[in-house]
Amino acid sequence: MKQRLAESIQLADRVTKAADKAILFKQQCEDIKSKAVKLSNLLRQAAMLSSQLYEQPALLILFKIELVLNKALSLLYDIC
């Protein structure tokens, strides 16, 4: 569980860095960056409480988070 959270945090950080490098669509990229930073902070909080989380629902949520972050990262790489 902690490993999955760490991977999701790293992915959110990659989205943040990619949004910083964007040349086109600056405002949209700033919005994505802002949301990725918030998500990263929430994931860090969840990592501190991971022993208190129900594993199955948490893993499902992490799976969906990773899907969205991968899509965002793909879009950011396309416009850079």
PDB file of C-alpha atoms in Angstrom:
ATOM      1  CA  MET A   1       0.000   0.000   0.000  1.00  0.00           C
ATOM      2  CA  LYS A   2       2.756   2.462   0.922  1.00  0.00           C
ATOM      3  CA  GLN A   3       4.563   1.586  -2.303  1.00  0.00           C
ATOM      4  CA  ARG A   4       1.460   2.372  -4.391  1.00  0.00           C
ATOM      5  CA  LEU A   5       1.027   5.665  -2.562  1.00  0.00           C
ATOM      6  CA  ALA A   6       4.679   6.536  -3.175  1.00  0.00           C
ATOM      7  CA  GLU A   7       4.303   5.773  -6.886  1.00  0.00           C
ATOM      8  CA  SER A   8       1.193   7.950  -7.102  1.00  0.00           C
ATOM      9  CA  ILE A   9       2.988  10.798  -5.332  1.00  0.00           C
ATOM     10  CA  GLN A  10       5.893  10.538  -7.779  1.00  0.00           C
ATOM     11  CA  LEU A  11       3.476  10.570 -10.702  1.00  0.00           C
ATOM     12  CA  ALA A  12       1.745  13.688  -9.349  1.00  0.00           C
ATOM     13  CA  ASP A  13       5.158  15.338  -8.976  1.00  0.00           C
ATOM     14  CA  ARG A  14       6.004  14.451 -12.589  1.00  0.00           C
ATOM     15  CA  VAL A  15       2.747  16.084 -13.715  1.00  0.00           C
ATOM     16  CA  THR A  16       3.665  19.204 -11.733  1.00  0.00           C
ATOM     17  CA  LYS A  17       7.114  19.393 -13.340  1.00  0.00           C
ATOM     18  CA  ALA A  18       5.717  18.814 -16.827  1.00  0.00           C
ATOM     19  CA  ALA A  19       3.173  21.602 -16.293  1.00  0.00           C
ATOM     20  CA  ASP A  20       6.028  23.945 -15.333  1.00  0.00           C
ATOM     21  CA  LYS A  21       7.768  23.259 -18.650  1.00  0.00           C
ATOM     22  CA  ALA A  22       4.711  23.923 -20.816  1.00  0.00           C
ATOM     23  CA  ILE A  23       5.091  26.683 -23.366  1.00  0.00           C
ATOM     24  CA  LEU A  24       1.606  26.671 -24.837  1.00  0.00           C
ATOM     25  CA  PHE A  25      -1.694  26.833 -22.934  1.00  0.00           C
ATOM     26  CA  LYS A  26      -0.032  28.382 -19.878  1.00  0.00           C
ATOM     27  CA  GLN A  27      -3.279  29.024 -17.969  1.00  0.00           C
ATOM     28  CA  GLN A  28      -4.577  25.486 -18.456  1.00  0.00           C
ATOM     29  CA  CYS A  29      -1.208  24.055 -17.463  1.00  0.00           C
ATOM     30  CA  GLU A  30      -1.204  26.198 -14.321  1.00  0.00           C
ATOM     31  CA  ASP A  31      -4.634  24.784 -13.443  1.00  0.00           C
ATOM     32  CA  ILE A  32      -3.354  21.238 -13.940  1.00  0.00           C
ATOM     33  CA  LYS A  33      -0.270  22.030 -11.868  1.00  0.00           C
ATOM     34  CA  SER A  34      -2.370  23.465  -9.048  1.00  0.00           C
ATOM     35  CA  LYS A  35      -4.577  20.383  -8.928  1.00  0.00           C
ATOM     36  CA  ALA A  36      -1.595  18.033  -9.116  1.00  0.00           C
ATOM     37  CA  VAL A  37       0.052  19.809  -6.176  1.00  0.00           C
ATOM     38  CA  LYS A  38      -3.139  19.532  -4.117  1.00  0.00           C
ATOM     39  CA  LEU A  39      -3.461  15.867  -5.020  1.00  0.00           C
ATOM     40  CA  SER A  40       0.169  15.228  -4.148  1.00  0.00           C
ATOM     41  CA  ASN A  41      -0.354  16.816  -0.728  1.00  0.00           C
ATOM     42  CA  LEU A  42      -3.449  14.690  -0.114  1.00  0.00           C
ATOM     43  CA  LEU A  43      -1.574  11.554  -1.152  1.00  0.00           C
ATOM     44  CA  ARG A  44       1.223  12.421   1.274  1.00  0.00           C
ATOM     45  CA  GLN A  45      -1.344  12.762   4.062  1.00  0.00           C
ATOM     46  CA  ALA A  46      -2.827   9.399   3.094  1.00  0.00           C
ATOM     47  CA  ALA A  47       0.655   7.850   3.155  1.00  0.00           C
ATOM     48  CA  MET A  48       1.084   8.958   6.761  1.00  0.00           C
ATOM     49  CA  LEU A  49      -2.234   7.300   7.646  1.00  0.00           C
ATOM     50  CA  SER A  50      -1.900   4.281   5.367  1.00  0.00           C
ATOM     51  CA  SER A  51      -2.116   1.805   8.232  1.00  0.00           C
ATOM     52  CA  GLN A  52      -5.585   3.171   9.041  1.00  0.00           C
ATOM     53  CA  LEU A  53      -6.960   2.925   5.493  1.00  0.00           C
ATOM     54  CA  TYR A  54      -9.076   0.073   4.201  1.00  0.00           C
ATOM     55  CA  GLU A  55      -6.816  -1.476   1.608  1.00  0.00           C
ATOM     56  CA  GLN A  56      -9.274  -2.545  -1.099  1.00  0.00           C
ATOM     57  CA  PRO A  57     -11.119   0.796  -1.503  1.00  0.00           C
ATOM     58  CA  ALA A  58      -7.858   2.725  -1.193  1.00  0.00           C
ATOM     59  CA  LEU A  59      -6.228   0.661  -3.952  1.00  0.00           C
ATOM     60  CA  LEU A  60      -9.205   1.239  -6.241  1.00  0.00           C
ATOM     61  CA  ILE A  61      -8.986   4.987  -5.652  1.00  0.00           C
ATOM     62  CA  LEU A  62      -5.218   4.935  -6.271  1.00  0.00           C
ATOM     63  CA  PHE A  63      -5.752   3.040  -9.526  1.00  0.00           C
ATOM     64  CA  LYS A  64      -8.171   5.710 -10.748  1.00  0.00           C
ATOM     65  CA  ILE A  65      -5.872   8.511  -9.589  1.00  0.00           C
ATOM     66  CA  GLU A  66      -2.997   6.973 -11.545  1.00  0.00           C
ATOM     67  CA  LEU A  67      -5.156   6.720 -14.674  1.00  0.00           C
ATOM     68  CA  VAL A  68      -6.048  10.409 -14.495  1.00  0.00           C
ATOM     69  CA  LEU A  69      -2.475  11.473 -13.736  1.00  0.00           C
ATOM     70  CA  ASN A  70      -1.143   9.411 -16.649  1.00  0.00           C
ATOM     71  CA  LYS A  71      -3.664  11.063 -18.984  1.00  0.00           C
ATOM     72  CA  ALA A  72      -2.679  14.509 -17.703  1.00  0.00           C
ATOM     73  CA  LEU A  73       1.000  13.702 -18.147  1.00  0.00           C
ATOM     74  CA  SER A  74       0.380  12.470 -21.677  1.00  0.00           C
ATOM     75  CA  LEU A  75      -1.473  15.668 -22.553  1.00  0.00           C
ATOM     76  CA  LEU A  76       1.267  17.817 -21.067  1.00  0.00           C
ATOM     77  CA  TYR A  77       3.964  15.976 -23.011  1.00  0.00           C
ATOM     78  CA  ASP A  78       1.950  16.449 -26.211  1.00  0.00           C
ATOM     79  CA  ILE A  79       1.773  20.231 -25.840  1.00  0.00           C
ATOM     80  CA  CYS A  80       5.377  20.788 -24.743  1.00  0.00           C
TER      81      CYS A  80
END
